[in-house]
PDB file of C-alpha atoms in Angstrom:
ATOM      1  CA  UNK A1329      53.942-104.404  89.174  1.00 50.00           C
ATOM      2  CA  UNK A1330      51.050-106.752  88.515  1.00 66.00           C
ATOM      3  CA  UNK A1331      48.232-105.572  90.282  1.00 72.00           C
ATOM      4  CA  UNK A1332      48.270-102.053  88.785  1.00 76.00           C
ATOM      5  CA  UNK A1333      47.231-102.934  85.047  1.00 77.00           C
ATOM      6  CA  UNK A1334      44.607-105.400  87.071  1.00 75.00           C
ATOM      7  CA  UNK A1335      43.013-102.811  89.027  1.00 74.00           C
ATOM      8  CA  UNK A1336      43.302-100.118  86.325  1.00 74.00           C
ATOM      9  CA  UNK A1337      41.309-103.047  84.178  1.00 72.00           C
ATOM     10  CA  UNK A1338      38.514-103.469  87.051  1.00 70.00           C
ATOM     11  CA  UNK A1339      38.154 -99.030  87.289  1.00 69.00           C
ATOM     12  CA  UNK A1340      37.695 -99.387  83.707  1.00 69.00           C
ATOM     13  CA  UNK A1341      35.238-102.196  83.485  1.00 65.00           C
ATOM     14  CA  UNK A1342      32.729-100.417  86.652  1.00 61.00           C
ATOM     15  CA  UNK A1343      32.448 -97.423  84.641  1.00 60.00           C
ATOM     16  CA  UNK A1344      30.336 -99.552  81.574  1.00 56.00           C
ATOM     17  CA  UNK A1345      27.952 -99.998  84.248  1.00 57.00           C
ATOM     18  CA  UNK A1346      25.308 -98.342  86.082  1.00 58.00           C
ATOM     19  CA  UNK A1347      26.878 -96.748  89.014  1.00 57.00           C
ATOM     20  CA  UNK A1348      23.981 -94.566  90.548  1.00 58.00           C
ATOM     21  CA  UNK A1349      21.675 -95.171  92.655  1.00 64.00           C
ATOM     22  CA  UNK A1350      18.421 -95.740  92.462  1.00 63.00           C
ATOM     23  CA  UNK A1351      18.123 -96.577  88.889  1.00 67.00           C
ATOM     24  CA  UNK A1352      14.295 -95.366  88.541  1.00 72.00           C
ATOM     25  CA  UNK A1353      14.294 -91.961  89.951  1.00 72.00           C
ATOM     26  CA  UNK A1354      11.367 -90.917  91.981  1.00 77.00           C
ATOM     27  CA  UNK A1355       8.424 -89.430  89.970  1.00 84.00           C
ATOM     28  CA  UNK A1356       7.646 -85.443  90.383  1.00 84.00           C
ATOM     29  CA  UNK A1357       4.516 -83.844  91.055  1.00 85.00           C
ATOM     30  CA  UNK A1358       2.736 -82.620  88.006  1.00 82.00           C
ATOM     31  CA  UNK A1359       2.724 -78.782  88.616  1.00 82.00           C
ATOM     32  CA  UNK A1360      -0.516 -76.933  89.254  1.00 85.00           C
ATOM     33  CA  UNK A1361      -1.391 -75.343  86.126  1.00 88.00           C
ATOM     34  CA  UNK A1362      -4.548 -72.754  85.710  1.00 90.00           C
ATOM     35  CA  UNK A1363      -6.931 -74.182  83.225  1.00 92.00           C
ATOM     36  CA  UNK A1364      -9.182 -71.326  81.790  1.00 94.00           C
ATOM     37  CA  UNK A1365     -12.258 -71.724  79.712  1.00 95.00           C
ATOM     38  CA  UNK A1366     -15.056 -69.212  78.105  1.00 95.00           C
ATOM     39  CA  UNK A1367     -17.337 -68.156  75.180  1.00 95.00           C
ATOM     40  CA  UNK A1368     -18.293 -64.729  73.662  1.00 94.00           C
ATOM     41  CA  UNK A1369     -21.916 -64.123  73.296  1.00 93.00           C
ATOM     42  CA  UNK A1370     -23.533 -61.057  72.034  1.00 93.00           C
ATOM     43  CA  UNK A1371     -26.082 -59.027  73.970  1.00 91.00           C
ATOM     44  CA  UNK A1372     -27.319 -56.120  71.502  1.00 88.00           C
ATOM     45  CA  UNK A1373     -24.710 -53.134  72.149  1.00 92.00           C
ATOM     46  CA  UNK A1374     -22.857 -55.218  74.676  1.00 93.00           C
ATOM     47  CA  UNK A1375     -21.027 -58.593  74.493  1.00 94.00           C
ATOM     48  CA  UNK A1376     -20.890 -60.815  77.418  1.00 96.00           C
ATOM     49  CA  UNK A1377     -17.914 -62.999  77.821  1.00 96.00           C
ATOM     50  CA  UNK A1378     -18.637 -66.202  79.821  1.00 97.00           C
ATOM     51  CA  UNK A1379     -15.123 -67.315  81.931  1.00 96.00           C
ATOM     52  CA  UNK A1380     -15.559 -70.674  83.696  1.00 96.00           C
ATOM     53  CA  UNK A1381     -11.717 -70.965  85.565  1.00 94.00           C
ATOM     54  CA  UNK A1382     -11.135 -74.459  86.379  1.00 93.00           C
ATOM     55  CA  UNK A1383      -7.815 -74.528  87.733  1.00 92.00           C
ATOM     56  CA  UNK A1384      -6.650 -71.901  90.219  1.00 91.00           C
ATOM     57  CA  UNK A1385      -3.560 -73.129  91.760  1.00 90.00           C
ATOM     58  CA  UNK A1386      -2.970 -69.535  93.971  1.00 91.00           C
ATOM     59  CA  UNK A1387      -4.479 -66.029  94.196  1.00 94.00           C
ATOM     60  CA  UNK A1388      -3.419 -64.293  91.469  1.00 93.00           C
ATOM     61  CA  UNK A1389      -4.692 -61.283  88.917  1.00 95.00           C
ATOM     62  CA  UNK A1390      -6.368 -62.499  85.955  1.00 95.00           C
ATOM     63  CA  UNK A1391      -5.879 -60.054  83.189  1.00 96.00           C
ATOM     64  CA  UNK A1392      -8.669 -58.987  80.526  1.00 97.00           C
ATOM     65  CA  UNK A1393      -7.791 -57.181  77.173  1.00 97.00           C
ATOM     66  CA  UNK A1394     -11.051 -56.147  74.633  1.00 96.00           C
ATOM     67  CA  UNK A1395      -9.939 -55.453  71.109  1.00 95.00           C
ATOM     68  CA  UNK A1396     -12.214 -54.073  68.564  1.00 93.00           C
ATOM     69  CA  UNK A1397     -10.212 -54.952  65.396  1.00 88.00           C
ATOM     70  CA  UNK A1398      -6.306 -54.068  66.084  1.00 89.00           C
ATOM     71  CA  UNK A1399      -7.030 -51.483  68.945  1.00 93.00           C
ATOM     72  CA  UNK A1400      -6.886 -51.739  72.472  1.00 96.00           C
ATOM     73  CA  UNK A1401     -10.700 -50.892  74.080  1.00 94.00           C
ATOM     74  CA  UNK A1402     -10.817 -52.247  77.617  1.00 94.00           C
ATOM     75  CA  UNK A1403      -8.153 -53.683  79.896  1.00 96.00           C
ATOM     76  CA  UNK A1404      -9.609 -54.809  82.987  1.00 96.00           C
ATOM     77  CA  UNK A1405      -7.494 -56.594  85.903  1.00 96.00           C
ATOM     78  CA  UNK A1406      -9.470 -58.806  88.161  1.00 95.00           C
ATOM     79  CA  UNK A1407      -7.930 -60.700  91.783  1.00 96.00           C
ATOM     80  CA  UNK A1408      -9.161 -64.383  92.097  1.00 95.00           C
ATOM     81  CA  UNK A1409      -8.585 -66.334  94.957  1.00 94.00           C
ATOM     82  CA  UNK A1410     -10.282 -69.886  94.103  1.00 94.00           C
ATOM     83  CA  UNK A1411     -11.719 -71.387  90.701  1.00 94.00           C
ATOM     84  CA  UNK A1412     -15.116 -69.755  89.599  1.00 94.00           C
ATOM     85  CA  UNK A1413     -17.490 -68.291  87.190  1.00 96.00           C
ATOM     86  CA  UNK A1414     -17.057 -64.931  85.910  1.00 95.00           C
ATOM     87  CA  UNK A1415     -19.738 -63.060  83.436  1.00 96.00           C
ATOM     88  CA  UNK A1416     -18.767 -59.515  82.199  1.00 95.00           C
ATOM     89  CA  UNK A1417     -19.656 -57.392  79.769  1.00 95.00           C
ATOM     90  CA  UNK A1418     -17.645 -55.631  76.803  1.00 95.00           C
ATOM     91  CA  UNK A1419     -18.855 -52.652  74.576  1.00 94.00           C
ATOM     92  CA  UNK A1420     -19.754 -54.539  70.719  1.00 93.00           C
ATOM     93  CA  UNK A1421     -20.222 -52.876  67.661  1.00 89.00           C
ATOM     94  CA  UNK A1422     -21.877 -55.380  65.229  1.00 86.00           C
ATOM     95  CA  UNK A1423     -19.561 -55.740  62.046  1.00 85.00           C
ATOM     96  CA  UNK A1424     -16.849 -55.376  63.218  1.00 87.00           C
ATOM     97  CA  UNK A1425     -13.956 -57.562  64.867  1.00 92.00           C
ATOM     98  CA  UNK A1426     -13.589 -58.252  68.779  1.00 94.00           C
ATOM     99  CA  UNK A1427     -11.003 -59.969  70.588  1.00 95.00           C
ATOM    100  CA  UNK A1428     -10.713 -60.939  74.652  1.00 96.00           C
ATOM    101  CA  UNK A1429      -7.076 -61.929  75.684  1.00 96.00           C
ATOM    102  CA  UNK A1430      -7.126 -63.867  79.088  1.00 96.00           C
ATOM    103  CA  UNK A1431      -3.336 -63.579  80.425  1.00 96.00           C
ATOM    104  CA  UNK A1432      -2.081 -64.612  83.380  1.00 94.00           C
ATOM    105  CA  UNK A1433       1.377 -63.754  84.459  1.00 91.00           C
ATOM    106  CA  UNK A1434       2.176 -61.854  81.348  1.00 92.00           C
ATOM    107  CA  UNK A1435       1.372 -65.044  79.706  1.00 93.00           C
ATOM    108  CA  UNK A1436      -2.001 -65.187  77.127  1.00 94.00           C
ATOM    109  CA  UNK A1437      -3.722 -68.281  78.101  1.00 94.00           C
ATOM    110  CA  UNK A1438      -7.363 -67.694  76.093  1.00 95.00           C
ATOM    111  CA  UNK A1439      -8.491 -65.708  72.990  1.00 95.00           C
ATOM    112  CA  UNK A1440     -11.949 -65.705  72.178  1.00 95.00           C
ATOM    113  CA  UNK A1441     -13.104 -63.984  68.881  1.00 94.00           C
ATOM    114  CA  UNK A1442     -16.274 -62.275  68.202  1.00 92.00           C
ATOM    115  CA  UNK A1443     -17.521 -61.263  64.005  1.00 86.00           C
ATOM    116  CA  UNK A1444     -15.666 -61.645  61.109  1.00 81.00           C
ATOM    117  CA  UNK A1445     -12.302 -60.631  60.401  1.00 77.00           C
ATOM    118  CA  UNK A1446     -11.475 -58.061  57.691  1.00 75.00           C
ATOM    119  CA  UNK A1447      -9.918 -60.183  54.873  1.00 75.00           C
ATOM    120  CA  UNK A1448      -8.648 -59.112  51.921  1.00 81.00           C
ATOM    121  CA  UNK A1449     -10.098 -59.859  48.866  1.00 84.00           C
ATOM    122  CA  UNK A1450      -8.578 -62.991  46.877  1.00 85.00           C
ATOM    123  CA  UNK A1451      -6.850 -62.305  43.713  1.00 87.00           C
ATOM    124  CA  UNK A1452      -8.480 -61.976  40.707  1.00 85.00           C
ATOM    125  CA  UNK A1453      -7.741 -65.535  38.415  1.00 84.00           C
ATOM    126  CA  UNK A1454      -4.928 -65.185  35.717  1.00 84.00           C
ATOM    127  CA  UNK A1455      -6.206 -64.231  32.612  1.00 80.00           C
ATOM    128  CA  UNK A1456      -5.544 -67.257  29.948  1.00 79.00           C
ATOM    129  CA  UNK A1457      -2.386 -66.080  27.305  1.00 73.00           C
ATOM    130  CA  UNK A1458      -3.035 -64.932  23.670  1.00 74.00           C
ATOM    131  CA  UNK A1459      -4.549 -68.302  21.523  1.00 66.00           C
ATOM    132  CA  UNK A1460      -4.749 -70.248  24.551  1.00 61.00           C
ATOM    133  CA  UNK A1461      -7.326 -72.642  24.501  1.00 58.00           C
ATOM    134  CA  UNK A1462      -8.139 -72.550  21.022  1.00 55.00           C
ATOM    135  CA  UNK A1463      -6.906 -75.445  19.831  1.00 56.00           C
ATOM    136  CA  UNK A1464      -9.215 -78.444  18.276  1.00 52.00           C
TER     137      UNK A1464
END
């Protein structure tokens, strides 16, 4: 009847320890990510955007969205195979807002912005109350 509580005692006492193996596991790969970069210039009438694509892990569509202000202008969908340079051109109408959305995979990876956006005005300062002010 003895060596029951014992080897309940010794179960007990190897579970406050480590009990897998190995106790560093191994290190993972960092996954391939795509890394895009580019700037908006404008051209006159046009606006060239400037894509430099760093990172291309595999062939895949890169996606192109032009907004002028909150509307859709140009969608353009473009298959790239390796890392590269692309230069295209966008309609621009000086004054107003233009947005490019890079997505990849559904997913919006760049936004590059071109003018000024159309903020509203700030409000006007509080006018001071009645005998306000006025006091020596």
């Amino acid at each position: 009847m003895r060596p029951l509580p014992a080897l309940l005692l010794l179960l007990l006492l190897g579970g406050c320890r480590y009990t897998f193996w190995p106790l560093i596991p191994p290190e993972a790969p960092f996954p391939e990510r795509v890394q895009v970069m580019g700037r908006l210039e404008p051209e006159g009438a046009t606006a060239r955007a400037v894509l430099q694509l760093r990172r291309w892990p595999e062939p895949n569509y890169l996606e192109l969205r032009w907004y002028q202000g909150d509307t859709l202008i140009d969608e353009r969908s473009i298959w790239v195979e390796v890392p590269q340079q692309l230069e295209l051109t966008f309609p621009y109408a000086e004054g107003e807002l233009h947005r490019l959305l890079v997505v990849v995979e559904g997913r919006p990876l760049l936004q590059l912005d071109l003018g000024e956006p159309n903020l509203p005005p700030p409000p006007a300062a509080p006018s001071p109350a009645p005998g306000a002010g006025s006091e020596n």
